[in-house]
Amino acid sequence: MKFFIDTANLDQIKEAHDLGILDGVTTNPSLMAKEGIKGHDAIMKHYETICNIVDGPVSAEVFGTTFEGIVEEGKKLAAIHENIVVKVPMIKDGIKAIKWFTDNGIRTNCTLVFSGGQAILAAKAGATFVSPFLGRIDDSNWDGIQLIEQIVGIYNAQGYMTEVLAASIRTPLHIVRCAEAGADICTCPLSSILGLLKHPLTDLGLAQFLKDAESMK
Ligand code: E4P
């Protein structure tokens, strides 16, 4: 399973990249706004900066909701850098636009996916990635992991090439469950990635080893 980081924060992207396990980045308008980025030029520059840090897919989301608007914006985003993947919402015009991008060699990430049916449409349109939001499903008192399992099952049964990019990760356990479910990629906040390191027995064991090592000096 590949690891993407789900943020537009440059320090966090650099920290995850320095770990040596980062395969890509996802952003969305909320994450970009959180960094205080304003205006077309600043947005384009920020994506370029991210692409120059991480040598892997970088999802940049369109703001438009019409076919023409999404295509126009997506072409500009894709022209920023070869790492850019155009992130398109799961709406009717979004599906049409994903098909257009597929036919024109532009990679896409179909976002805001909450059902197996939506994932089928994304794959049929040729999306490079599909993003089921498992944390938001859990937040709504449903089981997000079941959706990841369902989409992985459908894609395997049908031989779809679209990669399952589990999104809206909240905890390290989500990452482990996504790996069990067969997700191709997990896009995670830095805190969840670093959370994978933690185990109290590791801390206790290391403290004892260091103490014993000291006694042998
Ligand atoms: C990823 O593509 C999404 O933008 C992101 O994972 C959404 O996460 P959230 O539900 O924590 O906002």
CSV table of C-alpha atoms in Angstrom, one decimal, residues 60-189:
chain,number,residue,atom,x,y,z
A,60,ALA,CA,-5.0,19.4,-7.0
A,61,GLU,CA,-8.7,19.9,-6.8
A,62,VAL,CA,-10.8,21.9,-9.2
A,63,PHE,CA,-13.2,24.5,-7.9
A,64,GLY,CA,-15.7,24.4,-10.8
A,65,THR,CA,-18.8,22.2,-11.0
A,66,THR,CA,-19.6,22.4,-14.7
A,67,PHE,CA,-18.1,20.2,-17.4
A,68,GLU,CA,-16.5,23.1,-19.2
A,69,GLY,CA,-15.3,24.8,-16.0
A,70,ILE,CA,-13.7,21.5,-14.7
A,71,VAL,CA,-12.0,20.8,-18.0
A,72,GLU,CA,-10.6,24.3,-18.3
A,73,GLU,CA,-9.3,24.4,-14.8
A,74,GLY,CA,-8.0,20.8,-14.9
A,75,LYS,CA,-6.0,21.6,-18.1
A,76,LYS,CA,-4.3,24.5,-16.3
A,77,LEU,CA,-3.6,22.5,-13.1
A,78,ALA,CA,-2.1,19.6,-15.2
A,79,ALA,CA,0.1,22.0,-17.0
A,80,ILE,CA,1.8,23.1,-13.7
A,81,HIS,CA,3.9,19.9,-13.3
A,82,GLU,CA,3.9,16.3,-14.5
A,83,ASN,CA,3.1,15.1,-10.9
A,84,ILE,CA,-0.2,16.9,-10.8
A,85,VAL,CA,-3.4,14.7,-10.7
A,86,VAL,CA,-6.6,16.6,-11.3
A,87,LYS,CA,-9.0,16.0,-8.4
A,88,VAL,CA,-12.7,16.1,-9.6
A,89,PRO,CA,-15.8,15.8,-7.4
A,90,MET,CA,-18.2,12.9,-7.8
A,91,ILE,CA,-21.0,14.7,-9.7
A,92,LYS,CA,-22.5,14.2,-13.1
A,93,ASP,CA,-20.3,16.9,-14.9
A,94,GLY,CA,-17.4,15.6,-12.9
A,95,ILE,CA,-17.8,12.1,-14.4
A,96,LYS,CA,-18.0,13.6,-17.9
A,97,ALA,CA,-14.9,15.6,-17.2
A,98,ILE,CA,-13.0,12.6,-15.9
A,99,LYS,CA,-13.8,10.8,-19.1
A,100,TRP,CA,-12.5,13.8,-21.1
A,101,PHE,CA,-9.3,13.9,-19.0
A,102,THR,CA,-8.9,10.1,-19.5
A,103,ASP,CA,-9.2,10.5,-23.3
A,104,ASN,CA,-6.7,13.3,-23.2
A,105,GLY,CA,-4.0,11.6,-21.1
A,106,ILE,CA,-4.6,13.6,-17.9
A,107,ARG,CA,-4.6,11.7,-14.6
A,108,THR,CA,-7.6,12.2,-12.3
A,109,ASN,CA,-8.6,11.5,-8.7
A,110,CYS,CA,-12.4,11.2,-8.3
A,111,THR,CA,-13.2,12.7,-4.8
A,112,LEU,CA,-16.1,12.7,-2.4
A,113,VAL,CA,-17.0,9.1,-3.0
A,114,PHE,CA,-19.3,7.5,-0.4
A,115,SER,CA,-20.7,4.4,-2.2
A,116,GLY,CA,-19.8,1.4,-4.3
A,117,GLY,CA,-22.1,2.8,-7.1
A,118,GLN,CA,-20.1,6.0,-7.2
A,119,ALA,CA,-16.9,4.1,-7.3
A,120,ILE,CA,-18.1,2.1,-10.3
A,121,LEU,CA,-18.9,5.3,-12.2
A,122,ALA,CA,-15.4,6.7,-11.4
A,123,ALA,CA,-13.8,3.5,-12.7
A,124,LYS,CA,-15.9,3.4,-15.9
A,125,ALA,CA,-14.9,7.0,-16.6
A,126,GLY,CA,-11.3,5.9,-16.3
A,127,ALA,CA,-10.3,7.8,-13.1
A,128,THR,CA,-6.7,7.1,-12.1
A,129,PHE,CA,-7.7,7.1,-8.4
A,130,VAL,CA,-11.0,6.9,-6.5
A,131,SER,CA,-11.2,8.5,-3.1
A,132,PRO,CA,-13.7,7.0,-0.7
A,133,PHE,CA,-13.9,9.1,2.5
A,134,LEU,CA,-13.9,6.5,5.2
A,135,GLY,CA,-13.5,8.9,8.2
A,136,ARG,CA,-16.5,10.9,7.3
A,137,ILE,CA,-18.5,7.7,7.0
A,138,ASP,CA,-17.3,6.7,10.5
A,139,ASP,CA,-18.2,10.2,11.7
A,140,SER,CA,-21.8,9.5,10.5
A,141,ASN,CA,-22.0,6.4,12.6
A,142,TRP,CA,-21.5,4.0,9.6
A,143,ASP,CA,-18.5,1.7,8.9
A,144,GLY,CA,-16.1,3.3,6.5
A,145,ILE,CA,-13.9,0.3,6.2
A,146,GLN,CA,-16.8,-1.7,4.8
A,147,LEU,CA,-16.9,0.7,1.9
A,148,ILE,CA,-13.2,0.3,1.3
A,149,GLU,CA,-13.6,-3.5,1.3
A,150,GLN,CA,-16.6,-3.2,-1.1
A,151,ILE,CA,-14.8,-1.0,-3.6
A,152,VAL,CA,-11.7,-3.2,-3.5
A,153,GLY,CA,-13.9,-6.3,-4.1
A,154,ILE,CA,-15.8,-4.7,-7.0
A,155,TYR,CA,-12.6,-3.5,-8.7
A,156,ASN,CA,-11.0,-6.9,-8.3
A,157,ALA,CA,-14.1,-8.7,-9.6
A,158,GLN,CA,-14.4,-6.4,-12.6
A,159,GLY,CA,-10.7,-5.9,-13.3
A,160,TYR,CA,-10.9,-2.1,-13.1
A,161,MET,CA,-7.6,-0.3,-13.2
A,162,THR,CA,-8.6,2.6,-11.0
A,163,GLU,CA,-6.6,2.6,-7.8
A,164,VAL,CA,-8.5,2.7,-4.5
A,165,LEU,CA,-7.2,5.8,-2.5
A,166,ALA,CA,-8.6,5.5,1.0
A,167,ALA,CA,-9.2,9.1,2.2
A,168,SER,CA,-10.4,11.0,5.2
A,169,ILE,CA,-8.1,8.9,7.5
A,170,ARG,CA,-8.5,9.8,11.2
A,171,THR,CA,-6.3,7.3,13.1
A,172,PRO,CA,-3.3,4.9,12.7
A,173,LEU,CA,-5.7,2.0,13.0
A,174,HIS,CA,-7.6,3.3,9.9
A,175,ILE,CA,-4.3,2.9,8.0
A,176,VAL,CA,-3.9,-0.7,9.2
A,177,ARG,CA,-7.5,-1.6,8.4
A,178,CYS,CA,-7.1,-0.1,4.9
A,179,ALA,CA,-4.0,-2.2,4.4
A,180,GLU,CA,-6.0,-5.3,5.5
A,181,ALA,CA,-8.9,-4.3,3.1
A,182,GLY,CA,-6.5,-4.1,0.1
A,183,ALA,CA,-6.6,-0.4,-0.5
A,184,ASP,CA,-3.9,0.6,-3.0
A,185,ILE,CA,-3.2,3.9,-1.2
A,186,CYS,CA,-3.9,5.6,2.0
A,187,THR,CA,-3.9,9.4,2.2
A,188,CYS,CA,-3.3,10.4,5.8
A,189,PRO,CA,-2.6,13.3,8.1
